[in-house]
Short mmCIF file of C-alpha atoms and ligand atoms in Angstrom, two decimals:
data_model
loop_
_atom_site.label_atom_id
_atom_site.label_comp_id
_atom_site.label_asym_id
_atom_site.label_seq_id
_atom_site.Cartn_x
_atom_site.Cartn_y
_atom_site.Cartn_z
CA UNK A 60 67.27 61.29 128.59
CA UNK A 61 69.51 64.12 129.77
CA UNK A 62 69.21 67.33 127.72
CA UNK A 63 72.51 68.59 126.23
CA UNK A 64 73.53 72.23 125.65
CA UNK A 65 75.50 72.20 122.42
CA UNK A 66 77.74 75.21 121.86
CA UNK A 67 78.70 75.14 118.19
CA UNK A 68 80.56 78.45 117.99
CA UNK A 69 83.45 77.46 115.77
CA UNK A 70 83.26 75.42 112.56
CA UNK A 71 83.75 71.76 113.25
CA UNK A 72 83.96 72.31 117.00
CA UNK A 73 81.15 71.64 119.47
CA UNK A 74 81.16 71.83 123.24
CA UNK A 75 78.39 69.73 124.77
CA UNK A 76 77.35 70.31 128.37
CA UNK A 77 74.82 68.13 130.16
CA UNK A 78 71.86 70.23 131.23
CA UNK A 79 70.59 69.48 134.73
CA UNK A 80 67.94 71.98 135.74
CA UNK A 81 67.09 74.84 133.36
CA UNK A 82 66.72 77.87 135.63
CA UNK A 83 65.86 80.34 132.87
CA UNK A 84 65.43 80.15 129.13
CA UNK A 85 63.95 83.02 127.12
CA UNK A 86 64.72 85.82 124.72
CA UNK A 87 65.46 89.12 126.40
CA UNK A 88 64.70 92.16 124.23
CA UNK A 89 68.13 91.65 122.70
CA UNK A 90 69.57 88.17 123.29
CA UNK A 91 68.67 84.52 123.75
CA UNK A 92 69.48 83.86 127.41
CA UNK A 93 69.75 80.45 129.06
CA UNK A 94 70.88 79.73 132.61
CA UNK A 95 71.19 76.05 133.51
CA UNK A 96 72.84 73.72 136.00
CA UNK A 97 75.79 71.54 134.92
CA UNK A 98 77.41 68.94 137.19
CA UNK A 99 80.95 70.19 136.49
CA UNK A 100 80.60 73.95 135.93
CA UNK A 101 77.73 74.65 138.30
CA UNK A 102 75.33 77.24 136.96
CA UNK A 103 76.08 78.29 133.37
CA UNK A 104 74.86 81.37 131.48
CA UNK A 105 74.70 81.43 127.70
CA UNK A 106 73.79 84.34 125.42
CA UNK A 107 72.79 83.65 121.82
CA UNK A 108 74.19 80.12 122.13
CA UNK A 109 77.62 81.18 123.48
CA UNK A 110 78.72 80.32 127.01
CA UNK A 111 79.29 83.60 128.87
CA UNK A 112 80.23 82.52 132.35
CA UNK A 113 79.97 79.64 134.79
CA UNK A 114 79.97 79.57 138.56
CA UNK A 115 82.97 77.27 138.77
CA UNK A 116 85.51 78.92 136.44
CA UNK A 117 84.43 82.59 136.29
CA UNK A 118 87.04 83.52 138.92
CA UNK A 119 89.88 82.89 136.44
CA UNK A 120 88.42 85.20 133.79
CA UNK A 121 87.28 87.98 136.11
CA UNK A 122 90.44 88.02 138.26
CA UNK A 123 92.68 88.34 135.20
CA UNK A 124 90.38 90.92 133.63
CA UNK A 125 90.45 93.18 136.70
CA UNK A 126 93.73 92.71 138.59
CA UNK A 127 96.15 92.76 135.64
CA UNK A 128 95.34 96.33 134.48
CA UNK A 129 94.68 97.69 138.01
CA UNK A 130 97.91 96.38 139.56
CA UNK A 131 99.94 97.26 136.47
CA UNK A 132 98.62 100.83 136.45
CA UNK A 133 99.20 101.29 140.18
CA UNK A 134 96.99 104.32 140.80
CA UNK A 135 93.53 103.51 139.48
CA UNK A 136 90.67 105.61 140.84
CA UNK A 137 87.97 105.01 138.15
CA UNK A 138 87.16 101.93 136.10
CA UNK A 139 84.67 101.70 133.23
CA UNK A 140 83.26 98.25 132.44
CA UNK A 141 81.49 97.93 129.09
CA UNK A 142 79.32 94.80 129.15
CA UNK A 143 80.02 92.59 132.14
CA UNK A 144 76.33 92.29 133.03
CA UNK A 145 77.01 89.20 135.14
CA UNK A 146 78.84 91.44 137.63
CA UNK A 147 81.94 89.25 137.88
CA UNK A 148 84.42 91.84 136.66
CA UNK A 149 82.81 94.50 138.85
CA UNK A 150 83.12 92.24 141.90
CA UNK A 151 86.84 91.81 141.33
CA UNK A 152 87.45 95.52 140.64
CA UNK A 153 85.60 96.47 143.82
CA UNK A 154 87.97 94.31 145.89
CA UNK A 155 90.42 97.20 145.41
CA UNK A 156 90.14 100.16 147.78
CA UNK A 157 89.30 103.65 146.53
CA UNK A 158 88.06 102.58 143.10
CA UNK A 159 84.76 103.73 141.60
CA UNK A 160 83.17 101.63 138.85
CA UNK A 161 80.86 102.61 136.02
CA UNK A 162 79.24 99.53 134.43
CA UNK A 163 77.48 99.97 131.10
CA UNK A 164 75.55 96.96 129.82
CA UNK A 165 73.00 97.04 127.02
CA UNK A 166 70.73 94.35 128.47
CA UNK A 167 69.06 94.94 131.84
CA UNK A 168 67.73 91.39 131.82
CA UNK A 169 71.25 89.96 131.91
CA UNK A 170 71.97 91.98 135.05
CA UNK A 171 68.68 91.11 136.75
CA UNK A 172 68.84 87.41 135.90
CA UNK A 173 72.52 87.18 136.88
CA UNK A 174 71.70 88.67 140.28
CA UNK A 175 68.79 86.23 140.67
CA UNK A 176 70.33 83.00 139.37
CA UNK A 177 74.12 83.60 139.57
CA UNK A 178 74.44 85.67 142.77
CA UNK A 179 77.90 84.33 143.65
CA UNK A 180 79.38 85.92 140.52
CA UNK A 181 78.48 89.53 141.30
CA UNK A 182 78.41 88.79 145.05
CA UNK A 183 76.74 92.08 145.91
CA UNK A 184 78.70 94.26 143.47
CA UNK A 185 75.50 95.80 142.09
CA UNK A 186 74.59 97.00 145.61
CA UNK A 187 78.00 98.54 146.22
CA UNK A 188 77.71 102.35 146.48
CA UNK A 189 80.95 102.65 144.49
CA UNK A 190 79.23 101.15 141.42
CA UNK A 191 77.30 103.35 139.00
CA UNK A 192 75.12 101.17 136.74
CA UNK A 193 74.11 102.38 133.29
CA UNK A 194 71.88 100.37 130.92
CA UNK A 195 72.94 101.48 127.45
CA UNK A 196 74.83 100.53 124.32
CA UNK A 197 78.49 100.84 125.28
CA UNK A 198 79.32 102.15 121.82
CA UNK A 199 76.91 105.07 122.19
CA UNK A 200 77.91 105.65 125.80
CA UNK A 201 81.61 106.25 125.10
CA UNK A 202 80.71 108.45 122.14
CA UNK A 203 78.52 110.72 124.25
CA UNK A 204 80.20 110.83 127.67
CA UNK A 205 82.66 113.53 128.72
CA UNK A 206 83.92 111.49 131.67
CA UNK A 207 87.29 109.75 131.83
CA UNK A 208 88.48 106.53 133.42
CA UNK A 209 91.91 105.05 134.26
CA UNK A 210 90.99 101.53 133.14
CA UNK A 211 88.35 100.47 130.60
CA UNK A 212 87.35 96.78 130.70
CA UNK A 213 85.49 95.70 127.56
CA UNK A 214 83.75 92.60 128.90
CA UNK A 215 81.60 92.02 125.84
CA UNK A 216 80.03 89.09 124.09
CA UNK A 217 81.82 88.02 120.89
CA UNK A 218 81.58 90.28 117.81
CA UNK A 219 78.08 89.14 116.81
CA UNK A 220 74.72 90.69 117.59
CA UNK A 221 74.82 93.62 120.05
CA UNK A 222 78.48 92.96 120.83
CA UNK A 223 79.66 93.52 117.27
CA UNK A 224 80.03 97.29 117.69
CA UNK A 225 82.42 96.75 120.61
CA UNK A 226 85.16 95.56 118.26
CA UNK A 227 85.10 98.48 115.80
CA UNK A 228 87.70 101.16 115.13
CA UNK A 229 85.09 103.80 115.93
CA UNK A 230 84.40 102.27 119.35
CA UNK A 231 88.09 101.88 120.23
CA UNK A 232 88.69 105.50 119.17
CA UNK A 233 85.90 106.74 121.42
CA UNK A 234 87.19 104.54 124.28
CA UNK A 235 90.59 106.19 123.93
CA UNK A 236 89.00 109.62 124.31
CA UNK A 237 87.51 108.40 127.62
CA UNK A 238 90.84 107.21 128.98
CA UNK A 239 93.02 109.27 131.31
CA UNK A 240 96.69 109.77 130.29
CA UNK A 241 98.54 106.50 130.69
CA UNK A 242 95.28 104.61 131.18
CA UNK A 243 94.71 101.02 130.05
CA UNK A 244 92.06 99.32 127.91
CA UNK A 245 91.61 95.55 128.26
CA UNK A 246 89.29 93.51 126.07
CA UNK A 247 87.68 90.09 125.88
CA UNK A 248 89.35 89.03 122.67
CA UNK A 249 88.37 85.40 122.13
CA UNK A 250 90.30 82.14 121.88
CA UNK A 251 93.08 82.69 119.31
CA UNK A 252 93.22 79.03 118.23
CA UNK A 253 89.65 79.28 116.87
CA UNK A 254 89.15 83.08 116.64
CA UNK A 255 92.39 84.27 115.02
CA UNK A 256 90.72 86.92 112.85
CA UNK A 257 89.10 88.56 115.90
CA UNK A 258 92.51 88.77 117.58
CA UNK A 259 94.23 90.25 114.53
CA UNK A 260 91.46 92.77 113.91
CA UNK A 261 91.68 94.11 117.46
CA UNK A 262 95.47 94.18 117.29
CA UNK A 263 95.43 96.22 114.09
CA UNK A 264 92.66 98.59 115.18
CA UNK A 265 94.06 99.26 118.65
CA UNK A 266 97.53 99.54 117.11
CA UNK A 267 96.37 102.62 115.19
CA UNK A 268 95.50 104.31 118.51
CA UNK A 269 97.96 103.21 121.19
CA UNK A 270 101.73 103.04 121.75
CA UNK A 271 101.62 99.60 123.37
CA UNK A 272 99.19 96.91 122.19
CA UNK A 273 99.45 93.25 123.04
CA UNK A 274 97.56 90.40 124.66
CA UNK A 275 97.74 88.37 127.80
CA UNK A 276 96.27 84.90 128.14
CA UNK A 277 94.52 82.60 130.55
CA UNK A 278 92.75 79.29 130.06
CA UNK A 279 89.09 79.39 130.98
CA UNK A 280 87.92 75.74 130.99
CA UNK A 281 84.41 76.52 129.69
CA UNK A 282 85.74 78.49 126.69
CA UNK A 283 86.49 75.84 124.08
CA UNK A 284 89.64 75.87 121.94
CA UNK A 285 92.45 76.71 124.34
CA UNK A 286 93.66 79.84 126.16
CA UNK A 287 91.61 83.03 125.90
CA UNK A 288 93.27 86.32 124.90
CA UNK A 289 92.69 89.56 126.77
CA UNK A 290 93.55 92.62 124.67
CA UNK A 291 95.92 95.16 126.21
CA UNK A 292 96.21 98.76 124.96
CA UNK A 293 97.91 101.76 126.58
CA UNK A 294 100.25 104.62 125.78
CA UNK A 295 102.34 103.79 128.85
CA UNK A 296 104.90 101.29 127.59
CA UNK A 297 106.35 100.85 131.07
CA UNK A 298 103.32 99.05 132.45
CA UNK A 299 104.05 95.74 130.73
CA UNK A 300 107.69 95.96 131.83
CA UNK A 301 106.93 96.21 135.56
CA UNK A 302 108.91 93.70 137.61
CA UNK A 303 107.25 90.80 139.37
CA UNK A 304 108.59 92.32 142.61
CA UNK A 305 106.74 95.61 141.98
CA UNK A 306 103.55 93.75 141.16
CA UNK A 307 104.03 91.63 144.28
CA UNK A 308 104.34 94.75 146.44
CA UNK A 309 101.15 96.19 144.93
CA UNK A 310 99.32 92.85 145.28
CA UNK A 311 100.34 92.65 148.94
CA UNK A 312 99.20 96.21 149.54
CA UNK A 313 95.89 95.52 147.78
CA UNK A 314 95.31 92.74 150.32
CA UNK A 315 92.87 90.80 148.13
CA UNK A 316 92.15 87.09 147.99
CA UNK A 317 92.42 85.35 144.62
CA UNK A 318 92.11 81.81 143.28
CA UNK A 319 94.04 82.29 140.05
CA UNK A 320 95.84 85.67 139.90
CA UNK A 321 99.35 86.03 141.31
CA UNK A 322 102.01 88.57 140.28
CA UNK A 323 104.08 85.92 138.50
CA UNK A 324 101.01 84.58 136.69
CA UNK A 325 100.39 88.22 135.68
CA UNK A 326 103.86 88.54 134.21
CA UNK A 327 103.79 85.10 132.56
CA UNK A 328 100.37 85.73 130.97
CA UNK A 329 101.91 88.27 128.59
CA UNK A 330 104.31 85.69 127.15
CA UNK A 331 102.66 84.76 123.84
CA UNK A 332 103.24 81.37 122.13
CA UNK A 333 104.53 81.31 118.56
CA UNK A 334 101.14 80.47 116.97
CA UNK A 335 99.62 83.59 118.55
CA UNK A 336 102.56 85.79 117.57
CA UNK A 337 102.18 84.50 114.00
CA UNK A 338 98.53 85.61 113.95
CA UNK A 339 99.67 89.11 114.90
CA UNK A 340 102.57 89.38 112.48
CA UNK A 341 101.58 87.48 109.34
CA UNK A 342 101.37 89.75 106.31
CA UNK A 343 99.51 87.36 104.00
N1 SAM B 165 82.68 86.49 129.59
C1 SAM B 165 81.80 86.69 128.44
C2 SAM B 165 82.54 86.37 127.17
O1 SAM B 165 83.74 86.08 127.25
O2 SAM B 165 81.90 86.39 126.10
C3 SAM B 165 81.19 88.07 128.46
C4 SAM B 165 80.27 88.19 129.62
S1 SAM B 165 79.17 89.52 129.75
C5 SAM B 165 77.75 88.63 130.20
C6 SAM B 165 78.83 90.07 128.10
C7 SAM B 165 77.88 91.23 128.17
O3 SAM B 165 78.04 92.11 127.06
C8 SAM B 165 76.38 90.87 128.18
O4 SAM B 165 75.82 91.18 129.43
C9 SAM B 165 75.76 91.71 127.06
O5 SAM B 165 74.47 92.20 127.38
C10 SAM B 165 76.79 92.81 126.95
N2 SAM B 165 76.78 93.56 125.68
C11 SAM B 165 76.73 93.06 124.43
N3 SAM B 165 76.73 94.07 123.53
C12 SAM B 165 76.80 95.24 124.25
C13 SAM B 165 76.84 96.62 123.90
N4 SAM B 165 76.82 97.02 122.63
N5 SAM B 165 76.94 97.53 124.91
C14 SAM B 165 76.98 97.13 126.21
N6 SAM B 165 76.92 95.84 126.60
C15 SAM B 165 76.84 94.91 125.62
#
């Protein structure tokens, strides 16, 4: 009888994945971590019962997380990744020339086990001399550092357990103080259809700090409930208005291979459907 991984994140909604081989299953010091084989998604990592990333669809998530802010900004030298212990976001950021990455993840085991069991996702990013790895609570890190970055990618788990602090007003305020002028913060902000409150909370909290706050979306097949929202926050209102032609020039110059990202997908991803706009504007 085939074992089934049952992700019951949202009330009344379950995502069941057949479990082939279990490669790892144990509690780290901080989180329940499982890595298993699935016939459709390849190797899958879950933390505290929530699917984090899969070999087959991670490229969509990590390409959109990295290339949208970097190509919109146009002159990124330093990127801070909070979370992202699977190394996927770091791999995509490091495809760009002349960018240094600081990655701050609270759980060393996630990094080590991702390198061991999901090597294609980081694909050597952790060995790249341009990457500075810090094992720490991202919330503490941004409070204590005096460094600044052009892009901050908050690649966190959902707002439960150790990830909860990465959705607070205090954390966003400290992130802003680590951002260079005109810099961009992007966040993993859940699936609006089943996580509307998370989206609205981030919108309101970031809205107290930045001139331009919105979301862009992409559908990640292993994240149940529809398109995922990436939070967008910057004081440079021009970045979201960049033409597809400008983005295309920058994409061409970047000379990177992608499987999902294109400049017109970038532009289109910021077009929000009515049900998402209603989450952001309802006053009830
Ligand atoms: N793509 C995933 C998603 O959408 O939920 C996120 C992937 S990544 C594996 C999430 C990472 O956030 C984990 O490695 C976890 O250890 C890290 N994390 C959770 N809370 C953290 C904190 N307070 N500071 C730094 N990293 C944290």
